[in-house]
Amino acid sequence: MNMNTGNVCLAALGLVLGLLFVTEVNGQPPREYAPRNKAYTEDSEPLKEALRKQLAWELRSLDRTGRSKAVVDAVRESFRRNTKGLLRMVDNRAFLKNDTLQYWVDTVMSTVAIRNAVPRMPVRTLILRAPVANAICFSEGTFVVTTGLLAGIRTEDELAFALAHELAHYSLEHARKSAFYKAEKKVAKKLQKTTTKILSDDDAIQENLDTLRSLVYTISRYSRRDELQADSLGLMYMKKAGYRPEAAYTALLLLDSVGQSPERLGLRLFEPFQIKSYPFQDYWLAPRPSMYSSRREGPIFAADSVLSHPEAAARLAALPWQYVVGTAPDAPAYVRSTIALAEFKNVEAAINTTALDYALLQALRLKHAYPQHDYPTAAISRILLQLVRLRGSVSHVKFVPAYVQYYSQELRMVNTFLHNLQIGELGELAFNFLNNRDNFNPASREHYFLLWHICDLTGRPEVAGKVKANYVTRFGKDDVYSKLKSGPMNAPLGGPLQELWSGEYRFPHAHRD
């Protein structure tokens, strides 16, 4: 099948998926979701084979460029490295498999692409389990959006702008032109050495993050001219597809700062830690020295606008003035529900990528939105427990970065909070937070699991014994009971216990105060 035929088939498939999704959600908007912590893994051969075939087609297409053999060979090697990076990320469970989120993303992408009859149809869109809002376009037609982007937007129009912007990059062949430019400047050899070093890391989580950094730098770091062109064409795309172009402004604001959110809670973020048995201390939020705001450092990106979409301020200023005003209409119920699912998934992504300050910020926001839901309480407890284990170790700064130049105001507050807490205070806060009738749910296995480990870590053997006895009374000696033993938690760090709690949590219908 040639590429043109494949593009037509893709367009038809995208339209069918979109129609199925719209019919389903308009008929009866889903109100609950059971998280299935699935990811593409080393067993996902169909996806990996599709990526390899797409690479083969892309490599063949380079023969028709008329460039010198040396330049073409350098570009070929660059494309091979990029595909290798994607394949390794698939093996390392970096990409989320969730039908609800995938349908939504595919529907918006196919709507924008089909209604604009774009010259190059998108091949696939993958959802990356990364908490920072970002979207990336690869030269061979693979698009990546992060859980951070899906969780941070508030309307479908904002998603449409992010996708339309990347689709514009693809239509204008910015990634391919950038690859040729770099090859001609003889920097491909240097990039190869850097990327090879990054991809040799044995740790899967760190490898995912390093690989993504490399891909962002080598593929998607466009010039200001390219960004403004993609913004301009992207605005045309989204408007023709029926989306509100005004959403471009709020979408760019989201991309401009790590941890940005339209809901500004301020000090209300820390209300869950206002506990009578362990009063909140003002010095926990005392500002840190200004030097920590003077350079960027972080587990994933300093800021999307700095690494893959430079100079967001200039892009905001270039927007037509009429797109900077106006109030967005309320999103439909199915969009709010889907964004709510993305918010929950994004906490899991932040924990799994060890961005624990960001994870705590998102978990506290969920606790505010869904105070009676088990998952935010479990996530907060799990983050605090992990920080108790890490406090004082050299790896602590990998989980809670010292430098916060591009952090949003609320993320800086959470980062400051975690740096100011001493190890003993972290343990006491974790215990008193979970051992509280407003937070602990006796019907939740994970709440027992986490409370037992907190008691074990903070030297409370008598309380730990009571927790264990109460667990047996309610649930019996099941698989979770066997994990109530001293030492590291017998479960991976990351959201609810992924095997044991695959169907326990129910995601509520989205609502806002």
Coordinates of C-alpha atoms in Angstrom, one line a residue:
M1 CA 0.0 0.0 0.0
N2 CA 1.5 3.4 -0.9
M3 CA 1.5 6.3 1.4
N4 CA -1.3 8.2 -0.3
T5 CA -3.6 5.2 0.1
G6 CA -2.5 4.8 3.7
N7 CA -3.3 8.4 4.4
V8 CA -6.8 8.1 2.9
C9 CA -7.4 4.9 5.0
L10 CA -6.1 6.8 8.1
A11 CA -8.4 9.7 7.5
A12 CA -11.4 7.3 7.1
L13 CA -10.5 5.5 10.2
G14 CA -10.0 8.7 12.2
L15 CA -13.4 9.9 11.0
V16 CA -15.1 6.6 12.0
L17 CA -13.4 6.7 15.4
G18 CA -14.5 10.3 15.9
L19 CA -18.1 9.5 14.9
L20 CA -18.3 6.5 17.2
F21 CA -16.9 8.5 20.1
V22 CA -19.3 11.5 19.5
T23 CA -22.2 9.1 19.3
E24 CA -21.3 7.4 22.5
V25 CA -20.7 10.4 24.6
N26 CA -23.6 12.4 23.3
G27 CA -25.9 9.5 23.9
Q28 CA -24.9 9.0 27.5
P29 CA -21.8 10.8 28.8
P30 CA -19.6 8.5 30.9
R31 CA -19.6 9.5 34.5
E32 CA -17.0 7.0 35.9
Y33 CA -13.8 5.4 34.8
A34 CA -12.0 2.4 36.2
P35 CA -8.2 3.1 35.7
R36 CA -6.5 0.4 33.8
N37 CA -2.8 1.2 34.1
K38 CA -2.0 -0.1 30.7
A39 CA 0.9 1.0 28.6
Y40 CA 2.5 -0.1 25.3
T41 CA 5.2 -2.6 26.3
E42 CA 7.8 -4.8 24.7
D43 CA 4.9 -7.0 23.6
S44 CA 3.3 -4.3 21.5
E45 CA 4.8 -5.6 18.3
P46 CA 2.1 -4.1 16.0
L47 CA 3.0 -0.6 17.1
K48 CA 6.7 -1.2 16.9
E49 CA 6.4 -2.8 13.5
A50 CA 4.3 0.2 12.3
L51 CA 7.1 2.6 13.5
R52 CA 9.7 0.5 11.7
K53 CA 7.7 0.5 8.4
Q54 CA 7.1 4.2 8.7
L55 CA 10.8 4.8 9.1
A56 CA 11.6 2.6 6.1
W57 CA 9.2 4.7 4.0
E58 CA 10.7 7.9 5.3
L59 CA 14.2 6.7 4.5
R60 CA 13.2 5.9 0.9
S61 CA 11.7 9.3 0.5
L62 CA 15.1 10.9 1.2
D63 CA 16.4 9.6 -2.1
R64 CA 14.2 12.1 -3.9
T65 CA 15.5 15.2 -2.1
G66 CA 18.4 15.9 -4.4
R67 CA 20.8 16.6 -1.5
S68 CA 24.3 15.3 -1.4
K69 CA 24.9 11.7 -0.2
A70 CA 26.8 12.8 2.9
V71 CA 23.9 15.0 4.0
V72 CA 21.2 12.4 3.2
D73 CA 23.2 9.8 5.1
A74 CA 23.4 12.1 8.1
V75 CA 19.7 12.7 8.0
R76 CA 19.0 9.0 7.7
E77 CA 21.0 8.3 10.8
S78 CA 19.2 11.0 12.6
F79 CA 15.8 9.5 11.7
R80 CA 17.0 6.0 12.7
R81 CA 18.1 7.3 16.1
N82 CA 14.7 9.0 16.6
T83 CA 12.8 5.8 15.8
K84 CA 15.1 3.8 18.0
G85 CA 14.3 6.3 20.8
L86 CA 10.6 5.8 20.3
L87 CA 10.9 2.0 20.2
R88 CA 12.9 2.0 23.5
M89 CA 10.2 4.2 25.1
V90 CA 7.5 1.7 23.9
D91 CA 9.5 -1.1 25.6
N92 CA 9.8 1.0 28.8
R93 CA 6.0 1.6 29.1
A94 CA 6.3 5.3 28.4
F95 CA 3.1 5.5 26.3
L96 CA -0.3 5.2 27.8
K97 CA -3.0 2.8 26.4
N98 CA -6.4 4.2 27.3
D99 CA -9.3 4.0 24.9
T100 CA -11.1 7.0 26.3
L101 CA -8.2 9.4 26.0
Q102 CA -7.0 7.9 22.7
Y103 CA -10.4 8.3 21.1
W104 CA -10.6 11.9 22.2
V105 CA -7.2 12.8 20.9
D106 CA -7.7 10.9 17.6
T107 CA -11.1 12.5 17.1
V108 CA -9.8 16.0 17.4
M109 CA -6.7 15.3 15.3
S110 CA -8.8 13.7 12.5
T111 CA -11.3 16.5 12.6
V112 CA -8.6 19.1 12.1
A113 CA -6.8 17.1 9.5
I114 CA -9.8 16.1 7.4
R115 CA -11.6 19.4 7.4
N116 CA -8.5 21.1 6.2
A117 CA -7.5 18.5 3.7
V118 CA -3.9 18.7 4.9
P119 CA -1.2 17.7 2.4
R120 CA 0.3 15.2 4.8
M121 CA -2.1 13.2 7.0
P122 CA -1.0 12.3 10.5
V123 CA 0.0 8.7 10.9
R124 CA -0.6 8.1 14.6
T125 CA -0.8 10.0 17.9
L126 CA 0.7 8.5 21.1
I127 CA 0.0 9.6 24.6
L128 CA 3.1 10.0 26.7
R129 CA 3.0 9.4 30.4
A130 CA 4.8 12.7 31.3
P131 CA 3.3 15.4 33.6
V132 CA 4.6 18.5 31.8
A133 CA 2.3 19.9 29.1
N134 CA 3.9 19.2 25.7
A135 CA 3.1 18.1 22.2
I136 CA 5.7 17.0 19.6
C137 CA 5.7 16.2 15.9
F138 CA 8.1 13.8 14.3
S139 CA 9.0 14.1 10.7
E140 CA 7.5 10.7 9.7
G141 CA 4.0 11.5 10.9
T142 CA 4.1 10.3 14.5
F143 CA 2.7 12.9 17.0
V144 CA 3.1 12.7 20.8
V145 CA 0.9 14.5 23.4
T146 CA 1.6 14.2 27.1
T147 CA -0.8 13.4 29.9
G148 CA 0.2 16.8 31.3
L149 CA -1.2 18.6 28.3
L150 CA -4.5 16.6 28.4
A151 CA -4.8 17.2 32.2
G152 CA -4.0 20.9 31.9
I153 CA -6.4 22.0 29.2
R154 CA -10.0 23.0 30.0
T155 CA -11.6 22.9 26.6
E156 CA -11.4 20.8 23.5
D157 CA -10.5 23.9 21.6
E158 CA -7.2 24.1 23.5
L159 CA -6.4 20.6 22.5
A160 CA -7.3 21.4 19.0
F161 CA -4.8 24.3 19.0
A162 CA -2.0 22.2 20.3
L163 CA -2.7 19.5 17.7
A164 CA -3.3 22.0 14.9
H165 CA 0.0 23.7 15.7
E166 CA 1.9 20.4 15.5
L167 CA 0.0 19.4 12.4
A168 CA 1.1 22.7 10.9
H169 CA 4.8 21.9 11.7
Y170 CA 4.2 18.6 9.8
S171 CA 2.5 20.2 6.8
L172 CA 5.3 22.7 6.5
E173 CA 7.9 20.0 7.0
H174 CA 9.7 21.9 9.7
A175 CA 11.2 18.8 11.4
R176 CA 12.6 17.5 8.1
K177 CA 14.0 20.9 7.1
S178 CA 15.5 21.2 10.5
A179 CA 17.2 17.8 10.2
F180 CA 18.7 18.8 6.8
Y181 CA 19.9 22.1 8.2
K182 CA 21.7 20.5 11.1
A183 CA 23.2 17.9 8.8
E184 CA 24.5 20.6 6.5
K185 CA 26.0 22.4 9.5
K186 CA 27.8 19.1 10.4
V187 CA 26.3 18.9 13.8
A188 CA 24.8 15.4 13.3
K189 CA 27.9 13.7 14.5
K190 CA 27.9 15.6 17.8
L191 CA 24.1 14.9 18.3
Q192 CA 24.7 11.3 17.6
K193 CA 27.3 11.0 20.4
T194 CA 25.0 12.8 22.8
T195 CA 22.0 10.7 22.0
T196 CA 24.0 7.4 22.1
K197 CA 25.2 8.3 25.6
I198 CA 21.6 9.1 26.7
L199 CA 20.1 5.9 25.4
S200 CA 22.7 3.7 27.2
D201 CA 21.1 4.4 30.6
D202 CA 19.9 1.1 32.2
D203 CA 17.2 2.7 34.3
A204 CA 13.9 2.6 32.4
I205 CA 12.3 5.7 33.9
Q206 CA 15.4 7.8 33.5
E207 CA 15.9 6.4 30.0
N208 CA 12.4 7.5 29.0
L209 CA 13.0 11.1 30.2
D210 CA 16.5 11.3 28.7
T211 CA 15.3 9.9 25.4
L212 CA 12.5 12.4 25.3
R213 CA 14.8 15.3 26.1
S214 CA 17.0 14.1 23.2
L215 CA 14.1 13.8 20.8
V216 CA 12.8 17.3 21.8
Y217 CA 16.2 18.9 21.2
T218 CA 17.0 17.1 17.9
I219 CA 13.6 17.1 16.3
S220 CA 11.3 19.7 17.7
R221 CA 13.4 22.7 18.6
Y222 CA 12.2 25.1 16.0
S223 CA 13.2 28.6 15.2
R224 CA 11.0 31.6 16.2
R225 CA 10.0 31.9 12.5
D226 CA 8.9 28.3 12.4
E227 CA 6.9 28.6 15.6
L228 CA 5.1 31.7 14.3
Q229 CA 4.4 30.0 11.0
A230 CA 3.0 27.0 12.8
D231 CA 0.9 29.2 15.1
S232 CA -0.5 31.1 12.1
L233 CA -1.3 28.0 10.1
G234 CA -2.5 26.2 13.2
L235 CA -5.0 29.0 13.9
M236 CA -6.3 28.6 10.4
Y237 CA -6.6 24.9 10.7
M238 CA -8.5 25.0 14.0
K239 CA -10.9 27.7 12.9
K240 CA -11.7 25.9 9.7
A241 CA -12.3 22.7 11.7
G242 CA -14.9 24.6 13.8
Y243 CA -12.9 25.2 17.0
R244 CA -12.6 28.6 18.8
P245 CA -9.3 30.2 17.8
E246 CA -9.4 32.2 21.1
A247 CA -8.3 29.0 22.8
A248 CA -4.8 29.5 21.4
Y249 CA -4.1 32.1 24.0
T250 CA -4.9 29.9 27.0
A251 CA -3.2 26.9 25.4
L252 CA 0.0 28.9 25.1
L253 CA -0.2 30.1 28.7
L254 CA -0.4 26.4 29.7
L255 CA 2.7 25.6 27.7
D256 CA 4.6 28.6 29.0
S257 CA 5.0 27.5 32.7
V258 CA 5.4 24.1 34.4
G259 CA 2.5 23.4 36.6
Q260 CA 0.2 26.1 35.2
S261 CA -3.5 25.7 35.8
P262 CA -6.5 28.0 35.3
E263 CA -7.7 27.1 38.8
R264 CA -5.6 29.1 41.2
L265 CA -5.9 27.6 44.7
G266 CA -3.0 29.4 46.4
L267 CA -2.7 28.6 50.1
R268 CA -5.9 26.5 49.8
L269 CA -3.7 23.8 48.2
F270 CA -2.4 23.0 51.7
E271 CA -5.8 22.7 53.4
P272 CA -5.5 18.9 53.5
F273 CA -2.5 19.3 55.8
Q274 CA -4.4 21.5 58.2
I275 CA -4.6 18.7 60.8
K276 CA -5.4 19.2 64.5
S277 CA -3.2 16.3 65.6
Y278 CA -0.2 17.8 63.7
P279 CA -0.7 21.6 63.1
F280 CA 0.6 23.2 59.9
Q281 CA 3.7 25.3 60.4
D282 CA 4.1 28.6 58.7
Y283 CA 7.9 28.1 58.1
W284 CA 7.1 25.2 55.9
L285 CA 6.2 27.8 53.2
A286 CA 9.1 30.2 54.0
P287 CA 10.7 31.4 50.7
R288 CA 13.9 29.8 49.8
P289 CA 17.0 31.8 48.6
S290 CA 16.4 33.6 45.3
M291 CA 19.3 31.8 43.7
Y292 CA 17.1 28.7 43.2
S293 CA 14.9 30.7 40.8
S294 CA 17.9 31.7 38.6
R295 CA 18.5 28.6 36.5
R296 CA 16.4 25.8 35.2
E297 CA 16.6 22.2 36.4
G298 CA 14.0 19.5 36.5
P299 CA 13.3 15.8 36.0
I300 CA 11.7 16.3 32.6
F301 CA 11.6 19.7 31.1
A302 CA 12.4 23.1 32.5
A303 CA 9.5 24.4 30.5
D304 CA 7.9 23.4 27.3
S305 CA 8.3 26.8 25.8
V306 CA 12.0 26.8 26.4
L307 CA 12.9 23.4 25.0
S308 CA 10.5 22.4 22.3
H309 CA 8.5 25.6 21.7
P310 CA 10.8 28.6 22.3
E311 CA 9.8 32.1 23.2
A312 CA 6.2 31.7 24.2
A313 CA 6.0 35.3 25.1
A314 CA 6.8 36.3 21.5
R315 CA 4.2 33.8 20.3
L316 CA 1.6 35.2 22.6
A317 CA 2.3 38.8 21.5
A318 CA 2.0 37.7 17.9
L319 CA -1.6 36.4 18.3
P320 CA -4.2 38.6 16.7
W321 CA -5.7 40.8 19.4
Q322 CA -9.2 39.5 19.0
Y323 CA -8.0 36.1 20.0
V324 CA -6.7 37.3 23.4
V325 CA -10.1 38.4 24.7
G326 CA -13.3 36.6 25.5
T327 CA -14.5 33.9 27.9
A328 CA -14.4 30.3 27.0
P329 CA -17.8 28.6 27.0
D330 CA -18.4 25.7 29.4
A331 CA -17.0 22.5 28.0
P332 CA -19.5 19.7 27.2
A333 CA -19.9 17.0 29.9
Y334 CA -18.0 14.4 28.0
V335 CA -15.0 16.7 27.6
R336 CA -15.0 17.5 31.3
S337 CA -15.2 13.8 32.1
T338 CA -12.3 13.0 29.8
I339 CA -10.2 15.8 31.2
A340 CA -10.9 14.5 34.7
L341 CA -9.6 11.1 33.6
A342 CA -6.5 12.8 32.2
E343 CA -6.0 14.6 35.6
F344 CA -6.0 11.3 37.4
K345 CA -3.7 9.7 34.9
N346 CA -1.3 12.7 35.1
V347 CA -0.8 12.1 38.8
E348 CA 0.2 8.6 38.0
A349 CA 2.5 9.8 35.3
A350 CA 4.2 12.4 37.6
I351 CA 4.8 9.7 40.3
N352 CA 6.1 7.2 37.7
T353 CA 8.5 9.8 36.3
T354 CA 9.6 10.7 39.8
A355 CA 8.6 14.3 39.5
L356 CA 7.3 14.3 43.1
D357 CA 6.8 18.0 43.6
Y358 CA 4.7 18.1 40.5
A359 CA 2.9 14.9 41.5
L360 CA 2.0 16.4 44.9
L361 CA 0.7 19.6 43.3
Q362 CA -1.6 17.6 41.0
A363 CA -2.7 15.3 43.8
L364 CA -3.6 18.2 46.0
R365 CA -5.6 19.8 43.2
L366 CA -7.5 16.5 42.8
K367 CA -8.0 16.4 46.6
H368 CA -9.6 19.8 46.4
A369 CA -11.8 18.8 43.4
Y370 CA -12.8 15.4 44.8
P371 CA -12.4 15.5 48.6
Q372 CA -14.2 12.2 49.2
H373 CA -12.3 10.2 46.5
D374 CA -9.9 7.5 47.6
Y375 CA -7.2 8.1 45.0
P376 CA -6.0 11.6 45.8
T377 CA -5.6 10.6 49.4
A378 CA -3.6 7.5 48.4
A379 CA -1.5 9.4 46.0
I380 CA -0.6 12.1 48.6
S381 CA 0.3 9.4 51.1
R382 CA 2.4 7.5 48.6
I383 CA 4.3 10.6 47.6
L384 CA 5.0 11.6 51.2
L385 CA 6.1 8.0 52.1
Q386 CA 8.5 7.9 49.2
L387 CA 9.9 11.3 50.2
V388 CA 10.5 10.0 53.7
R389 CA 12.6 7.2 52.2
L390 CA 14.5 9.6 49.9
R391 CA 15.1 12.5 52.3
G392 CA 18.8 13.0 53.0
S393 CA 19.9 10.9 50.0
V394 CA 21.8 12.3 47.1
S395 CA 19.0 11.3 44.8
H396 CA 16.5 13.6 46.6
V397 CA 17.2 16.4 44.1
K398 CA 16.2 14.1 41.2
F399 CA 12.7 13.8 42.7
V400 CA 12.4 17.4 44.1
P401 CA 14.5 19.7 42.0
A402 CA 16.4 22.5 43.6
Y403 CA 16.1 25.1 40.8
V404 CA 12.6 26.2 39.8
Q405 CA 13.1 29.0 37.2
Y406 CA 10.2 28.0 35.0
Y407 CA 7.8 26.7 37.7
S408 CA 4.4 28.2 38.1
Q409 CA 3.7 30.0 41.4
E410 CA 1.8 27.1 42.9
L411 CA 4.4 24.5 41.9
R412 CA 7.1 26.7 43.5
M413 CA 5.1 26.7 46.7
V414 CA 4.9 22.9 46.7
N415 CA 8.6 22.6 45.9
T416 CA 9.4 25.0 48.7
F417 CA 7.1 23.1 51.1
L418 CA 8.9 19.8 50.3
H419 CA 12.4 21.3 50.7
N420 CA 11.5 23.0 54.0
L421 CA 10.1 19.9 55.7
Q422 CA 12.6 17.9 57.7
I423 CA 12.6 14.1 57.5
G424 CA 10.9 13.7 60.9
E425 CA 8.2 16.2 59.9
L426 CA 7.6 14.4 56.6
G427 CA 7.0 11.1 58.5
E428 CA 4.7 12.8 61.0
L429 CA 2.8 14.6 58.3
A430 CA 2.3 11.4 56.3
F431 CA 1.0 9.5 59.4
N432 CA -1.3 12.3 60.6
F433 CA -2.7 13.0 57.2
L434 CA -3.7 9.4 56.4
N435 CA -4.6 8.4 60.0
N436 CA -7.4 10.8 59.9
R437 CA -11.1 10.0 59.7
D438 CA -11.6 12.7 57.0
N439 CA -9.0 10.9 54.7
F440 CA -8.8 7.3 55.7
N441 CA -11.3 5.0 54.0
P442 CA -11.7 1.7 55.9
A443 CA -13.0 0.1 52.7
S444 CA -9.8 0.9 50.8
R445 CA -7.1 -1.8 50.7
E446 CA -4.5 0.6 49.6
H447 CA -5.2 3.0 52.5
Y448 CA -4.4 0.1 54.9
F449 CA -1.4 -0.8 52.9
L450 CA 0.0 2.7 52.9
L451 CA -0.8 3.4 56.6
W452 CA 0.9 0.2 57.6
H453 CA 4.1 1.2 55.8
I454 CA 4.0 4.7 57.2
C455 CA 3.7 3.3 60.7
D456 CA 6.5 0.8 60.0
L457 CA 8.8 3.6 58.7
T458 CA 8.0 6.1 61.5
G459 CA 8.5 3.6 64.4
R460 CA 4.9 2.9 65.4
P461 CA 4.8 -0.9 65.8
E462 CA 1.7 -1.0 68.0
V463 CA -0.4 1.1 65.5
A464 CA 1.0 -1.0 62.6
G465 CA -0.2 -4.1 64.4
K466 CA -3.7 -2.7 64.8
V467 CA -3.8 -1.7 61.1
K468 CA -2.8 -5.3 60.2
A469 CA -5.4 -6.8 62.5
N470 CA -8.1 -4.6 61.2
Y471 CA -7.1 -5.4 57.6
V472 CA -7.5 -9.2 58.3
T473 CA -10.9 -8.6 59.9
R474 CA -12.2 -6.8 56.9
F475 CA -10.4 -8.4 54.0
G476 CA -8.8 -11.6 55.3
K477 CA -5.2 -12.8 54.5
D478 CA -5.1 -12.0 50.8
D479 CA -2.3 -10.9 48.5
V480 CA -2.2 -7.4 50.0
Y481 CA -1.8 -8.8 53.5
S482 CA 1.3 -10.7 52.4
K483 CA 2.9 -7.4 51.5
L484 CA 2.5 -5.9 54.9
K485 CA 6.0 -6.6 55.9
S486 CA 9.0 -4.4 56.8
G487 CA 11.4 -3.1 54.2
P488 CA 10.7 -1.4 50.8
M489 CA 7.1 -1.5 49.7
N490 CA 6.4 -4.6 47.7
A491 CA 4.8 -2.7 44.9
P492 CA 6.1 -0.3 42.3
L493 CA 6.0 3.4 43.0
G494 CA 3.3 4.9 40.9
G495 CA -0.4 5.5 41.5
P496 CA -2.5 2.8 43.0
L497 CA -0.9 -0.7 43.2
Q498 CA -1.1 -1.4 39.5
E499 CA -2.0 -5.0 39.6
L500 CA -4.1 -5.2 42.8
W501 CA -6.1 -2.0 42.3
S502 CA -6.8 -2.3 38.6
G503 CA -10.6 -1.9 39.1
E504 CA -11.0 -0.5 42.6
Y505 CA -10.9 3.2 41.9
R506 CA -13.7 4.9 40.1
F507 CA -13.1 8.2 38.4
P508 CA -16.0 10.6 39.1
H509 CA -17.7 12.9 36.7
A510 CA -15.8 16.1 36.4
H511 CA -16.9 19.1 38.4
R512 CA -15.5 22.4 39.4
D513 CA -16.2 24.6 42.4

